[in-house]
mmCIF file with all atom_site columns, C-alpha atoms in Angstrom:
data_model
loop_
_atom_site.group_PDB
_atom_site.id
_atom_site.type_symbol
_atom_site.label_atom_id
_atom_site.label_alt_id
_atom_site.label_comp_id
_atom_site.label_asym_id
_atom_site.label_entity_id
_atom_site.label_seq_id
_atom_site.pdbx_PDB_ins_code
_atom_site.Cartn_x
_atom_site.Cartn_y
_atom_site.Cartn_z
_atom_site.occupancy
_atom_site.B_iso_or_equiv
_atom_site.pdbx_formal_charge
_atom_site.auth_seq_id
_atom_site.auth_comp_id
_atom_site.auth_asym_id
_atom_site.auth_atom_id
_atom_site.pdbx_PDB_model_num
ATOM 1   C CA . UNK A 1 1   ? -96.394  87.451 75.069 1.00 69.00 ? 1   UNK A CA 1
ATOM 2   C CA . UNK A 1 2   ? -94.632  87.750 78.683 1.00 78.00 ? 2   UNK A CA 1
ATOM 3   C CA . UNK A 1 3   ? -94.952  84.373 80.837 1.00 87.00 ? 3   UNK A CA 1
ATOM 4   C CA . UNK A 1 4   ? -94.153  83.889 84.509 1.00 90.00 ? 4   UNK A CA 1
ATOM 5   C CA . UNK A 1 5   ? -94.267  80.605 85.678 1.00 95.00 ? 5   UNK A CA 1
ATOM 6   C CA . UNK A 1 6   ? -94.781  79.763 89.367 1.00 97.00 ? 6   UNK A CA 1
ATOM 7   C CA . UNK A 1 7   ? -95.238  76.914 92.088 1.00 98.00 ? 7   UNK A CA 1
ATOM 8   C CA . UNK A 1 8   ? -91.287  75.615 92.228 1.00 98.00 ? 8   UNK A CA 1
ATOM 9   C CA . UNK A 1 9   ? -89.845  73.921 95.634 1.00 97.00 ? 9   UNK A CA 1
ATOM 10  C CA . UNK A 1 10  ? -88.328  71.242 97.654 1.00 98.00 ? 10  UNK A CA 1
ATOM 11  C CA . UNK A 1 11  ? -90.402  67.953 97.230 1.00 98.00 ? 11  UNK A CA 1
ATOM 12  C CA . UNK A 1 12  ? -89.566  64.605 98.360 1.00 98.00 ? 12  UNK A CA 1
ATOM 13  C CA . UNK A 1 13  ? -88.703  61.511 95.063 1.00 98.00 ? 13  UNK A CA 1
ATOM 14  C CA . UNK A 1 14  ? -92.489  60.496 94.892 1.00 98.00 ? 14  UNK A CA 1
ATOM 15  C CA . UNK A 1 15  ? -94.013  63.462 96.055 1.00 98.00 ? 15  UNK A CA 1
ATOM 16  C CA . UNK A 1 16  ? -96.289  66.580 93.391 1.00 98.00 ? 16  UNK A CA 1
ATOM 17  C CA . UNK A 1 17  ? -96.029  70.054 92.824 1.00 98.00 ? 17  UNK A CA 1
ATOM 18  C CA . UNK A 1 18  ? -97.996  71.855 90.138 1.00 98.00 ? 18  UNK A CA 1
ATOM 19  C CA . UNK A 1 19  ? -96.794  74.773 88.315 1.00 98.00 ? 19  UNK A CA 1
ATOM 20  C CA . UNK A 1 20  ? -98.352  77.896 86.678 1.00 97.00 ? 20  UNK A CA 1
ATOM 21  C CA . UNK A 1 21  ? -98.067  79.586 83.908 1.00 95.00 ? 21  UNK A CA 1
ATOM 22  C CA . UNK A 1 22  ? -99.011  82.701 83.819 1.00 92.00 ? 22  UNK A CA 1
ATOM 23  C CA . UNK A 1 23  ? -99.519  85.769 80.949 1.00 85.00 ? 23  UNK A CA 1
ATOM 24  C CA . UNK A 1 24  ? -99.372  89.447 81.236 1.00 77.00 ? 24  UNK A CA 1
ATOM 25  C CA . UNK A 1 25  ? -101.013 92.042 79.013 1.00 71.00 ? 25  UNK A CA 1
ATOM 26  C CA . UNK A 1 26  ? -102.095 89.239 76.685 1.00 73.00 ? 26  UNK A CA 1
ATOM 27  C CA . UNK A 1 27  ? -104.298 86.568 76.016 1.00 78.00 ? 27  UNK A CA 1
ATOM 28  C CA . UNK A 1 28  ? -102.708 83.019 76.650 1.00 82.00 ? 28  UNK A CA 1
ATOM 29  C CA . UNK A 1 29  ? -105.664 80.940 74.921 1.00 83.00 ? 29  UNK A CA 1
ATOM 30  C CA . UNK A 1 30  ? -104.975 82.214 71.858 1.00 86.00 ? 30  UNK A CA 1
ATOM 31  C CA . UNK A 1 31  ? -100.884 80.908 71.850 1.00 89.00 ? 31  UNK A CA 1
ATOM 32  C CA . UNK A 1 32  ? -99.720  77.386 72.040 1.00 94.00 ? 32  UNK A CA 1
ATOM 33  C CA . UNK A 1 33  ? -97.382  76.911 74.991 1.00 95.00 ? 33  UNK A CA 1
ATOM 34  C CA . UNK A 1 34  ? -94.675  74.724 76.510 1.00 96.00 ? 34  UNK A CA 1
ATOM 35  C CA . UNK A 1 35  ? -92.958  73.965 79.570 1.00 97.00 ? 35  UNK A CA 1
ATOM 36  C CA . UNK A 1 36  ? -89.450  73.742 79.365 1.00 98.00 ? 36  UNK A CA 1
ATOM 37  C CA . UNK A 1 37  ? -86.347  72.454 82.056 1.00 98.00 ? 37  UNK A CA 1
ATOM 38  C CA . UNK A 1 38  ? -82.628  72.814 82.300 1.00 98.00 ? 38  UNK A CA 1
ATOM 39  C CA . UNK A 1 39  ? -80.966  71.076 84.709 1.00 96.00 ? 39  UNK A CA 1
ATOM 40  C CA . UNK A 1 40  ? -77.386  72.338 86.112 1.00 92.00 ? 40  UNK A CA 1
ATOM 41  C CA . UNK A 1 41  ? -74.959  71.799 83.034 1.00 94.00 ? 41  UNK A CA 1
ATOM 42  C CA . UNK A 1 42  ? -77.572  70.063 80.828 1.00 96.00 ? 42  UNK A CA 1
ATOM 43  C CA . UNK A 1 43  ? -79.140  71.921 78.204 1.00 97.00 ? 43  UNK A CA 1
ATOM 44  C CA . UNK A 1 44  ? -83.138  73.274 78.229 1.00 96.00 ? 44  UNK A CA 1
ATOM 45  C CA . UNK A 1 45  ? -85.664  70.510 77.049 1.00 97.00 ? 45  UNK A CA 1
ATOM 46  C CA . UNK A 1 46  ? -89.250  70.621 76.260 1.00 97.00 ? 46  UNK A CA 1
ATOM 47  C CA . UNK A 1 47  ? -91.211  68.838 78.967 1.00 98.00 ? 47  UNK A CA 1
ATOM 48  C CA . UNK A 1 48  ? -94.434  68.777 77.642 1.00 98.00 ? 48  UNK A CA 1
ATOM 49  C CA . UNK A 1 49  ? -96.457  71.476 75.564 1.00 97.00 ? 49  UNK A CA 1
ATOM 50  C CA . UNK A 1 50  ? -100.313 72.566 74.733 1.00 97.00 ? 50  UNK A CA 1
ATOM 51  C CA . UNK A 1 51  ? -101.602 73.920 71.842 1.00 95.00 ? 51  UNK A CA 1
ATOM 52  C CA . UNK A 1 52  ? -104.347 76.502 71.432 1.00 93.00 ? 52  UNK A CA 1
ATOM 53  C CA . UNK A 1 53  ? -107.135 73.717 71.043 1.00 92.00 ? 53  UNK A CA 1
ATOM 54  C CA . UNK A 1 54  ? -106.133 71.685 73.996 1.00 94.00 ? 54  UNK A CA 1
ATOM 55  C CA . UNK A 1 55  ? -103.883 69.486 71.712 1.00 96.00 ? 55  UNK A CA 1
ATOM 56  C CA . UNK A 1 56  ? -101.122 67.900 74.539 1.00 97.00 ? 56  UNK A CA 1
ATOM 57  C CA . UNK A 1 57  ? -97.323  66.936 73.752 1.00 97.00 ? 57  UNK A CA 1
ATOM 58  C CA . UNK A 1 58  ? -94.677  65.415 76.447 1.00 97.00 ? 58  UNK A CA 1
ATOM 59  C CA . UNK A 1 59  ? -91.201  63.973 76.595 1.00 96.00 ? 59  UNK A CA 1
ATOM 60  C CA . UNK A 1 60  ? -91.107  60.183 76.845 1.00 96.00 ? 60  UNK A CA 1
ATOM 61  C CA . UNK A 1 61  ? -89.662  60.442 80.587 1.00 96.00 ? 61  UNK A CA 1
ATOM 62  C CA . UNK A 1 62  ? -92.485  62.487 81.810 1.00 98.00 ? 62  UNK A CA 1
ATOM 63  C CA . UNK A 1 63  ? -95.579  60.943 80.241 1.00 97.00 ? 63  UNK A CA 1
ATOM 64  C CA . UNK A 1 64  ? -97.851  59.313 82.631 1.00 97.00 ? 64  UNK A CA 1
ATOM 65  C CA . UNK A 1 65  ? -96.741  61.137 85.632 1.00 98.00 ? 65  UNK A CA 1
ATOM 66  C CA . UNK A 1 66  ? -97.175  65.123 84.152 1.00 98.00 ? 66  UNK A CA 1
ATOM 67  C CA . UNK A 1 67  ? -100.036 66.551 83.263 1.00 98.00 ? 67  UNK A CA 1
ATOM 68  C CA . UNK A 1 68  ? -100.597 70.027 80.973 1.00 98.00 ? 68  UNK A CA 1
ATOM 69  C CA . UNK A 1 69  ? -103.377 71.761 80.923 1.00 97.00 ? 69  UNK A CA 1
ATOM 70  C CA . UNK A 1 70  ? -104.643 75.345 80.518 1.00 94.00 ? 70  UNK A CA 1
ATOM 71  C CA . UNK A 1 71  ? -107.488 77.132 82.229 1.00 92.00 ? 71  UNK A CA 1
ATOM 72  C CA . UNK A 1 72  ? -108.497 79.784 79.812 1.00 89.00 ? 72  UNK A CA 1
ATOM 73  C CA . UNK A 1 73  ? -110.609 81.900 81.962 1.00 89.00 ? 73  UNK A CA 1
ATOM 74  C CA . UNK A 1 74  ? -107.464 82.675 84.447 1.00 90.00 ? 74  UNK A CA 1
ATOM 75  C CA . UNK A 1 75  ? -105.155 82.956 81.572 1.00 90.00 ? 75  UNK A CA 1
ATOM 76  C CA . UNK A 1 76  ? -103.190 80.209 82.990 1.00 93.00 ? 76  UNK A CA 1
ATOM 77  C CA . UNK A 1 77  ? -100.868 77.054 82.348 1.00 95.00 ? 77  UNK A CA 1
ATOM 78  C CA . UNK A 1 78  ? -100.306 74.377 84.382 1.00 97.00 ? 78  UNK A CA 1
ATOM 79  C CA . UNK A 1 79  ? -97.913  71.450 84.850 1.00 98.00 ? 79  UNK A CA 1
ATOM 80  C CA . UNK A 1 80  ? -98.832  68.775 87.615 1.00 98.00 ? 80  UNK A CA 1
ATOM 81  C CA . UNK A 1 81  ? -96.362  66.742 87.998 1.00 98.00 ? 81  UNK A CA 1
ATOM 82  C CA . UNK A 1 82  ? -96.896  63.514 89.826 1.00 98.00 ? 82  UNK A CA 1
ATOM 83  C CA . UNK A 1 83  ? -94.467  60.496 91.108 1.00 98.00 ? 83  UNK A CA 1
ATOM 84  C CA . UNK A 1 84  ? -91.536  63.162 90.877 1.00 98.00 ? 84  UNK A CA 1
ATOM 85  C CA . UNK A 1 85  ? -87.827  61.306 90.908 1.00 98.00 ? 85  UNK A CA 1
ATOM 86  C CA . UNK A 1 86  ? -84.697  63.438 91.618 1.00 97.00 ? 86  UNK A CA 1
ATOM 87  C CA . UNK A 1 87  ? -83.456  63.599 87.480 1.00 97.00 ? 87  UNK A CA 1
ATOM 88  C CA . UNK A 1 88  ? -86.874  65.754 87.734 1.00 98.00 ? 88  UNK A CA 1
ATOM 89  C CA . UNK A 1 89  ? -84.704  68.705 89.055 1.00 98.00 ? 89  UNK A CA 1
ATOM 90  C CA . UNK A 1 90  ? -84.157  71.515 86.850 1.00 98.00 ? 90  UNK A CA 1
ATOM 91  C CA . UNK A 1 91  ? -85.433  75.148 86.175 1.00 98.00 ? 91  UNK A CA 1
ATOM 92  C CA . UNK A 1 92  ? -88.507  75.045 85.233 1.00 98.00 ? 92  UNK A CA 1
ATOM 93  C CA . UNK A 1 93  ? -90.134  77.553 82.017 1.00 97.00 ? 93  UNK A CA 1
ATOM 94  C CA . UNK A 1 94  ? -92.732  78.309 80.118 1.00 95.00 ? 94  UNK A CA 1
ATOM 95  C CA . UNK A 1 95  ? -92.842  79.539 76.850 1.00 94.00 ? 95  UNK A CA 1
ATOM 96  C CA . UNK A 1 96  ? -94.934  80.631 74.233 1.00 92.00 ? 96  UNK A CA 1
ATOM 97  C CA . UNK A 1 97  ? -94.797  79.070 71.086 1.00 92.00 ? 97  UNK A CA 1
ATOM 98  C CA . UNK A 1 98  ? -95.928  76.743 67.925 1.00 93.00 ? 98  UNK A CA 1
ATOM 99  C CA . UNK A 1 99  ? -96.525  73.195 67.493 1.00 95.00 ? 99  UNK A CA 1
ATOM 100 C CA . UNK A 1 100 ? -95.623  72.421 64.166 1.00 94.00 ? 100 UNK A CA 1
ATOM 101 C CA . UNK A 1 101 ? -95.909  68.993 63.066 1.00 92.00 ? 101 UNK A CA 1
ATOM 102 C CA . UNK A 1 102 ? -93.316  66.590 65.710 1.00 92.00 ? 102 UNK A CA 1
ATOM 103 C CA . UNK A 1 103 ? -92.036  70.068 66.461 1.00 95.00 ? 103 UNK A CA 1
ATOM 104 C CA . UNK A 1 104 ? -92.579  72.708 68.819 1.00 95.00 ? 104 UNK A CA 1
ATOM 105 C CA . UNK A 1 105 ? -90.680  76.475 68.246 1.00 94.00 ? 105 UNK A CA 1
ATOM 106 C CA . UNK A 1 106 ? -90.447  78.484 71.367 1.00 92.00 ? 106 UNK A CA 1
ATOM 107 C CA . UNK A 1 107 ? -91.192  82.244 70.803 1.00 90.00 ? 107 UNK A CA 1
ATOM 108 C CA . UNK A 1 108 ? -90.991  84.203 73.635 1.00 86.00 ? 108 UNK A CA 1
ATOM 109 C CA . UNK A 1 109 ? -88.644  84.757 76.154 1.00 85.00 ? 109 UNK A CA 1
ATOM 110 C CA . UNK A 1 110 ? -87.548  82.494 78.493 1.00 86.00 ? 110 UNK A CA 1
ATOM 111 C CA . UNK A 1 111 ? -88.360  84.580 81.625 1.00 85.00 ? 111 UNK A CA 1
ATOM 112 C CA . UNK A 1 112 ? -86.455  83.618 85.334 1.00 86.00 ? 112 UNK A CA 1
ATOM 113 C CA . UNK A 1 113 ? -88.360  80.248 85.326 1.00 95.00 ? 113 UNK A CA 1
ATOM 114 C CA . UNK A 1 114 ? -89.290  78.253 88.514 1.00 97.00 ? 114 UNK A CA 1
ATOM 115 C CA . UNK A 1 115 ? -86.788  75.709 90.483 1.00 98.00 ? 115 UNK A CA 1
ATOM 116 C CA . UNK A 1 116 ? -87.944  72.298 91.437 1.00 98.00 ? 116 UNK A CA 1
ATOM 117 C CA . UNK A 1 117 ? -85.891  70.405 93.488 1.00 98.00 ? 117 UNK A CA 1
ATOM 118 C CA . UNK A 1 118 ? -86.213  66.968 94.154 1.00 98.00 ? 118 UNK A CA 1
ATOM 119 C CA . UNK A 1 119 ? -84.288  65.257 96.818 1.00 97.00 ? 119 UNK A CA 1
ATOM 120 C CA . UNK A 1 120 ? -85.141  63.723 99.941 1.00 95.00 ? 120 UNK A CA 1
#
């Protein structure tokens, strides 16, 4: 499964941008997927992550202020992300993949992701 996520930018700390995910030649409902970010000279991290039945996963610094979700009919994830603070910069990704128990496995490839930068 090929992903392109979408919807990077400048925002101002406090300020929302929501990102896409989207699929080609395939059909995202059926995969689980997460959103992934590397900041410059950090490693990548999973942000948050959705499985196939609308199950919903995030990092500890990002729950209450992201959101996941999927919209099935458009093929499409999406990552709001609300209340944004400059550690919030990073390349954003999304990636096809499995939840497995406190785990998720990325399985696709990682794609050119999407920048977000936060700074005022």
């Amino acid at each position: 499964v090929q992903l392109q996520a979408s919807g990077g930018g400048l925002v101002q700390p406090g300020g929302s941008l929501r990102l896409s995910c989207a699929a080609s030649g395939s059909i995202l409902s059926r995969n689980d997927v997460g959103w992934y970010r590397q900041a410059p000279g950090e490693q990548r991290e999973l942000v948050a992550d959705i499985t196939s039945g609308g199950t919903t996963n995030y990092r500890g610094s990002v729950e209450g202020r992201f959101t996941i979700s999927r919209d099935n009919a458009k093929n499409t994830v999406y990552l709001q992300m609300n209340d944004l603070k400059p550690e919030d910069t990073a390349v954003y990704y999304c990636n096809p993949g499995a939840r497995i128990g406190n785990y998720y496995y990325p399985r696709g490839s990682w794609g050119q992701g999407t920048l977000v930068t936060v700074s005022s």
